Amino acid sequence: MYCNILDGVVMAEKSNTNEDAAQTALMCQFCDQQNIKWKCVDCDILLCSSCKEKIHKKLKSADKHKILSIQDIGKNTSTAKRVNSNIVTVTITHLVLSTGAAVLDNESICQLFVSYNFLGIKANELETPFSLPKPKAEQQINFNFSKTYHVDMATNYPKRQYLAGMLLPDDPDGGRIRFTVVSEPSEDDDDGECEDIGIAFVSVRDILINHNDVIDHDIPIFDSKNEKEKIGALNVTVQCLSALEAIEKEMQIDGTF
């Protein structure tokens, strides 16, 4: 079992005017203590004295890291970025079907919704709360379905562990979040069943490698029966870079995951 790593927050924002910088509580990024004493320049994290000695020293090449007293840097920092490494947000904004997509001519497909698999959460919790009529070619249907997940170690360890697992080479989904476009039978079709018609992917590994969240990005939808055939695009947002960067550092500590 590893120690609790809660939000590391430092925020000192200076307005465009001459107003004084506003600050919120400084918290160690390895525990819930606010008694911040140090900053590791290489890791870009804040530390209390206890975690500096007991945890940070276990990181690879930690003996070569530059550690500064918080007093030495606090006075000269006009703007500090708040990094919340304990929250992940996924948004499904809209969907478009491409001209010529076979699904457009399939009269049995009338209503569409989108689901995805993530963090080991039950599938019915990750579906858009409603289905929408199948659009015409190149016309979008809007879901605007957004969920924020807490992945802190203290109370959401399984979710954080799931994210860590997505970074490993043996992850069964290849480090990707899989989105599925589903056809829902009409209300008067008592014998009809839901049918997967398209799939789309976002790689969390690529988010970490590229150091960029996926923001309002159109990802290709492929035919569920032929992943080489593109049938449309799904506009999504996946914000998890801060969490992934923190988890990548935590994975260097023996016994963390």
Coordinates of N, CA and C in Angstrom, one line a residue, residues 10-118:
V10 N -0.7 24.9 -5.7 CA -0.1 26.2 -5.4 C -0.7 27.1 -6.5
M11 N -1.3 28.2 -6.0 CA -1.9 29.1 -6.9 C -1.6 30.5 -6.4
A12 N -0.9 31.3 -7.2 CA -0.6 32.7 -6.9 C -0.8 33.5 -8.1
E13 N -2.0 33.9 -8.4 CA -2.3 34.6 -9.6 C -2.3 36.1 -9.5
K14 N -1.6 36.7 -10.4 CA -1.5 38.2 -10.3 C -2.3 38.8 -11.4
S15 N -3.2 39.7 -11.1 CA -4.1 40.2 -12.2 C -3.3 41.2 -13.1
N16 N -4.0 41.6 -14.2 CA -3.4 42.5 -15.1 C -3.2 43.9 -14.6
T17 N -3.9 44.1 -13.5 CA -3.7 45.4 -12.8 C -2.6 45.3 -11.8
N18 N -2.6 46.2 -10.9 CA -1.5 46.2 -9.8 C -2.0 45.6 -8.5
E19 N -3.1 44.8 -8.6 CA -3.6 44.1 -7.5 C -2.6 43.1 -6.9
D20 N -2.7 42.9 -5.6 CA -1.8 41.9 -5.0 C -2.1 40.5 -5.5
A21 N -1.1 39.6 -5.6 CA -1.4 38.2 -6.0 C -2.2 37.5 -4.9
A22 N -3.2 36.7 -5.4 CA -4.0 36.0 -4.5 C -3.5 34.6 -4.4
Q23 N -3.4 34.0 -3.2 CA -2.8 32.7 -3.0 C -3.8 31.8 -2.2
T24 N -3.7 30.6 -2.6 CA -4.5 29.6 -1.8 C -3.5 28.7 -1.1
A25 N -4.0 27.8 -0.3 CA -3.1 26.9 0.5 C -2.2 26.1 -0.3
L26 N -0.9 26.0 0.1 CA 0.1 25.2 -0.5 C 0.0 23.8 0.2
M27 N 0.0 22.8 -0.7 CA -0.2 21.4 -0.1 C 0.9 20.5 -0.7
C28 N 1.5 19.7 0.1 CA 2.5 18.7 -0.3 C 1.8 17.8 -1.3
Q29 N 2.5 17.5 -2.4 CA 1.9 16.6 -3.4 C 2.0 15.1 -3.1
F30 N 2.6 14.8 -2.0 CA 2.7 13.4 -1.5 C 1.9 13.1 -0.3
C31 N 1.2 14.1 0.3 CA 0.4 13.9 1.4 C -0.6 15.0 1.6
D32 N -1.3 15.0 2.7 CA -2.3 16.1 2.9 C -1.9 17.2 3.8
Q33 N -0.6 17.3 4.0 CA -0.1 18.4 4.8 C 0.1 19.7 4.1
Q34 N -0.1 20.8 4.8 CA 0.0 22.1 4.2 C 1.4 22.7 4.6
N35 N 2.2 22.0 5.3 CA 3.4 22.6 5.8 C 4.5 22.4 4.7
I36 N 4.4 23.2 3.6 CA 5.3 23.1 2.5 C 6.6 23.8 2.9
K37 N 7.7 23.0 2.6 CA 9.0 23.6 2.9 C 9.9 23.6 1.6
W38 N 9.6 22.7 0.6 CA 10.6 22.5 -0.5 C 9.9 22.4 -1.8
K39 N 10.6 22.6 -2.9 CA 10.2 22.4 -4.2 C 11.3 21.6 -5.0
C40 N 10.9 20.5 -5.6 CA 11.9 19.9 -6.5 C 11.7 20.5 -7.9
V41 N 12.7 21.1 -8.4 CA 12.7 21.8 -9.7 C 12.5 20.7 -10.8
D42 N 13.2 19.6 -10.7 CA 13.2 18.6 -11.7 C 11.8 17.9 -11.8
C43 N 11.2 17.6 -10.7 CA 9.9 17.0 -10.7 C 8.8 18.0 -10.8
D44 N 9.1 19.3 -10.5 CA 8.1 20.3 -10.5 C 7.0 20.0 -9.5
I45 N 7.4 19.6 -8.3 CA 6.4 19.3 -7.2 C 6.8 20.0 -5.9
L46 N 5.8 20.2 -5.0 CA 6.0 20.8 -3.7 C 6.1 19.7 -2.7
L47 N 6.9 19.9 -1.7 CA 7.1 18.8 -0.7 C 7.1 19.4 0.7
C48 N 6.6 18.6 1.7 CA 6.9 18.9 3.1 C 8.2 18.2 3.4
S49 N 8.7 18.5 4.6 CA 10.1 18.0 4.9 C 10.0 16.4 5.1
S50 N 8.9 15.9 5.6 CA 8.8 14.5 5.8 C 8.8 13.7 4.5
C51 N 8.0 14.2 3.5 CA 8.0 13.5 2.2 C 9.2 13.7 1.4
K52 N 9.9 14.8 1.6 CA 11.2 15.0 1.0 C 12.2 13.9 1.3
E53 N 12.2 13.5 2.6 CA 13.1 12.5 3.1 C 12.6 11.1 2.9
K54 N 11.4 10.9 3.1 CA 10.8 9.5 3.1 C 10.4 9.0 1.7
I55 N 10.0 9.9 0.8 CA 9.4 9.5 -0.5 C 10.2 10.0 -1.6
H56 N 10.5 11.3 -1.7 CA 11.2 11.8 -2.8 C 12.6 11.2 -3.0
K57 N 13.2 10.9 -2.0 CA 14.6 10.3 -2.1 C 14.6 8.9 -2.8
K58 N 13.4 8.2 -2.8 CA 13.3 6.9 -3.4 C 13.1 7.0 -5.0
L59 N 12.9 8.2 -5.5 CA 12.7 8.4 -6.9 C 14.1 8.1 -7.6
K60 N 14.0 7.6 -8.8 CA 15.2 7.4 -9.6 C 16.0 8.7 -9.8
S61 N 17.3 8.7 -9.6 CA 18.2 9.8 -9.8 C 17.8 11.0 -8.9
A62 N 17.1 10.8 -7.8 CA 16.6 11.9 -6.9 C 17.8 12.6 -6.4
D63 N 18.9 11.9 -6.2 CA 20.1 12.6 -5.6 C 20.7 13.7 -6.6
K64 N 20.3 13.7 -7.8 CA 20.7 14.7 -8.8 C 19.7 15.8 -9.0
H65 N 18.5 15.7 -8.3 CA 17.5 16.7 -8.5 C 17.8 18.0 -7.7
K66 N 17.4 19.1 -8.3 CA 17.6 20.4 -7.6 C 16.4 20.6 -6.7
I67 N 16.7 20.8 -5.4 CA 15.7 21.0 -4.4 C 15.9 22.4 -3.8
L68 N 14.8 23.2 -3.9 CA 14.9 24.6 -3.4 C 13.9 24.8 -2.2
S69 N 14.3 25.7 -1.3 CA 13.5 26.1 -0.2 C 12.3 26.9 -0.8
I70 N 11.1 26.6 -0.3 CA 9.9 27.3 -0.8 C 10.1 28.8 -0.5
Q71 N 10.8 29.2 0.5 CA 11.0 30.6 0.8 C 11.8 31.3 -0.3
D72 N 12.7 30.6 -0.9 CA 13.6 31.1 -1.9 C 12.9 31.4 -3.2
I73 N 11.8 30.7 -3.5 CA 11.1 30.8 -4.8 C 9.8 31.5 -4.6
G74 N 9.2 31.5 -3.5 CA 7.9 32.1 -3.3 C 7.8 33.6 -3.6
K75 N 8.8 34.3 -3.2 CA 8.8 35.8 -3.3 C 8.9 36.2 -4.8
N76 N 9.6 35.4 -5.6 CA 9.8 35.8 -7.0 C 8.8 35.2 -8.0
T77 N 7.8 34.5 -7.5 CA 6.8 33.8 -8.4 C 5.6 34.7 -8.5
S78 N 5.4 35.3 -9.7 CA 4.2 36.1 -9.9 C 3.0 35.3 -10.3
T79 N 3.2 34.2 -11.0 CA 2.1 33.3 -11.4 C 2.6 31.9 -11.3
A80 N 1.8 31.1 -10.6 CA 2.1 29.7 -10.5 C 0.9 28.9 -11.0
K81 N 1.2 27.9 -11.8 CA 0.1 27.1 -12.4 C -0.5 26.1 -11.4
R82 N -1.8 26.1 -11.2 CA -2.5 25.1 -10.4 C -2.6 23.8 -11.2
V83 N -2.1 22.8 -10.6 CA -2.1 21.5 -11.2 C -3.0 20.6 -10.3
N84 N -4.0 20.1 -10.9 CA -4.9 19.2 -10.1 C -4.7 17.8 -10.7
S85 N -3.9 17.0 -10.0 CA -3.5 15.7 -10.5 C -4.5 14.6 -10.1
N86 N -5.6 15.0 -9.5 CA -6.5 14.1 -9.0 C -7.9 14.1 -9.7
I87 N -8.0 14.8 -10.8 CA -9.2 14.9 -11.5 C -9.0 14.6 -13.0
V88 N -10.0 13.8 -13.5 CA -10.0 13.5 -15.0 C -11.4 13.9 -15.5
T89 N -11.5 14.5 -16.7 CA -12.7 14.9 -17.3 C -12.8 14.3 -18.7
V90 N -14.0 13.7 -19.0 CA -14.3 13.2 -20.3 C -15.6 13.8 -20.8
T91 N -15.5 14.4 -22.0 CA -16.7 15.0 -22.6 C -17.0 14.5 -24.0
I92 N -18.2 14.1 -24.2 CA -18.7 13.7 -25.6 C -19.5 14.9 -26.1
T93 N -19.1 15.6 -27.1 CA -19.8 16.8 -27.5 C -20.8 16.5 -28.6
H94 N -20.2 16.1 -29.7 CA -21.2 15.8 -30.8 C -20.6 14.7 -31.8
L95 N -21.5 14.3 -32.7 CA -21.2 13.2 -33.6 C -21.6 13.6 -35.0
V96 N -20.8 13.2 -36.0 CA -21.2 13.4 -37.4 C -20.9 12.1 -38.2
L97 N -21.8 11.8 -39.0 CA -21.7 10.6 -39.9 C -21.2 11.1 -41.3
S98 N -20.3 10.4 -41.9 CA -19.7 10.8 -43.2 C -20.6 10.4 -44.3
T99 N -20.5 11.2 -45.4 CA -21.2 10.9 -46.6 C -20.8 9.5 -47.1
G100 N -21.8 8.7 -47.5 CA -21.5 7.4 -48.0 C -21.4 6.3 -47.0
A101 N -21.5 6.7 -45.7 CA -21.4 5.7 -44.6 C -22.7 4.8 -44.7
A102 N -22.4 3.4 -44.7 CA -23.5 2.5 -44.9 C -24.6 2.6 -43.8
V103 N -24.3 3.1 -42.6 CA -25.2 3.2 -41.6 C -26.4 4.2 -42.0
L104 N -26.0 5.2 -42.9 CA -27.0 6.2 -43.3 C -28.2 5.5 -44.1
D105 N -27.9 4.5 -44.8 CA -28.9 3.8 -45.6 C -29.6 2.6 -44.9
N106 N -29.2 2.4 -43.7 CA -29.7 1.3 -42.9 C -31.0 1.8 -42.2
E107 N -32.1 1.4 -42.7 CA -33.4 1.9 -42.1 C -33.7 1.4 -40.7
S108 N -33.0 0.3 -40.3 CA -33.2 -0.3 -39.0 C -32.5 0.5 -37.9
I109 N -31.6 1.4 -38.3 CA -30.9 2.2 -37.4 C -31.5 3.6 -37.4
C110 N -32.1 3.9 -36.2 CA -32.9 5.2 -36.1 C -32.4 6.1 -35.0
Q111 N -32.0 5.5 -33.9 CA -31.5 6.3 -32.8 C -30.1 5.9 -32.4
L112 N -29.3 6.9 -32.0 CA -27.9 6.6 -31.6 C -27.6 7.2 -30.3
F113 N -26.8 6.5 -29.5 CA -26.1 7.0 -28.3 C -24.7 6.6 -28.3
V114 N -23.9 7.1 -27.4 CA -22.5 6.8 -27.3 C -22.1 6.4 -25.9
S115 N -21.3 5.4 -25.8 CA -20.8 4.9 -24.5 C -19.3 4.8 -24.6
Y116 N -18.7 4.6 -23.4 CA -17.2 4.4 -23.4 C -16.8 3.6 -22.2
N117 N -15.6 3.0 -22.3 CA -15.1 2.2 -21.2 C -13.9 2.9 -20.5
F118 N -14.0 3.1 -19.2 CA -12.9 3.9 -18.5 C -13.0 3.6 -17.0

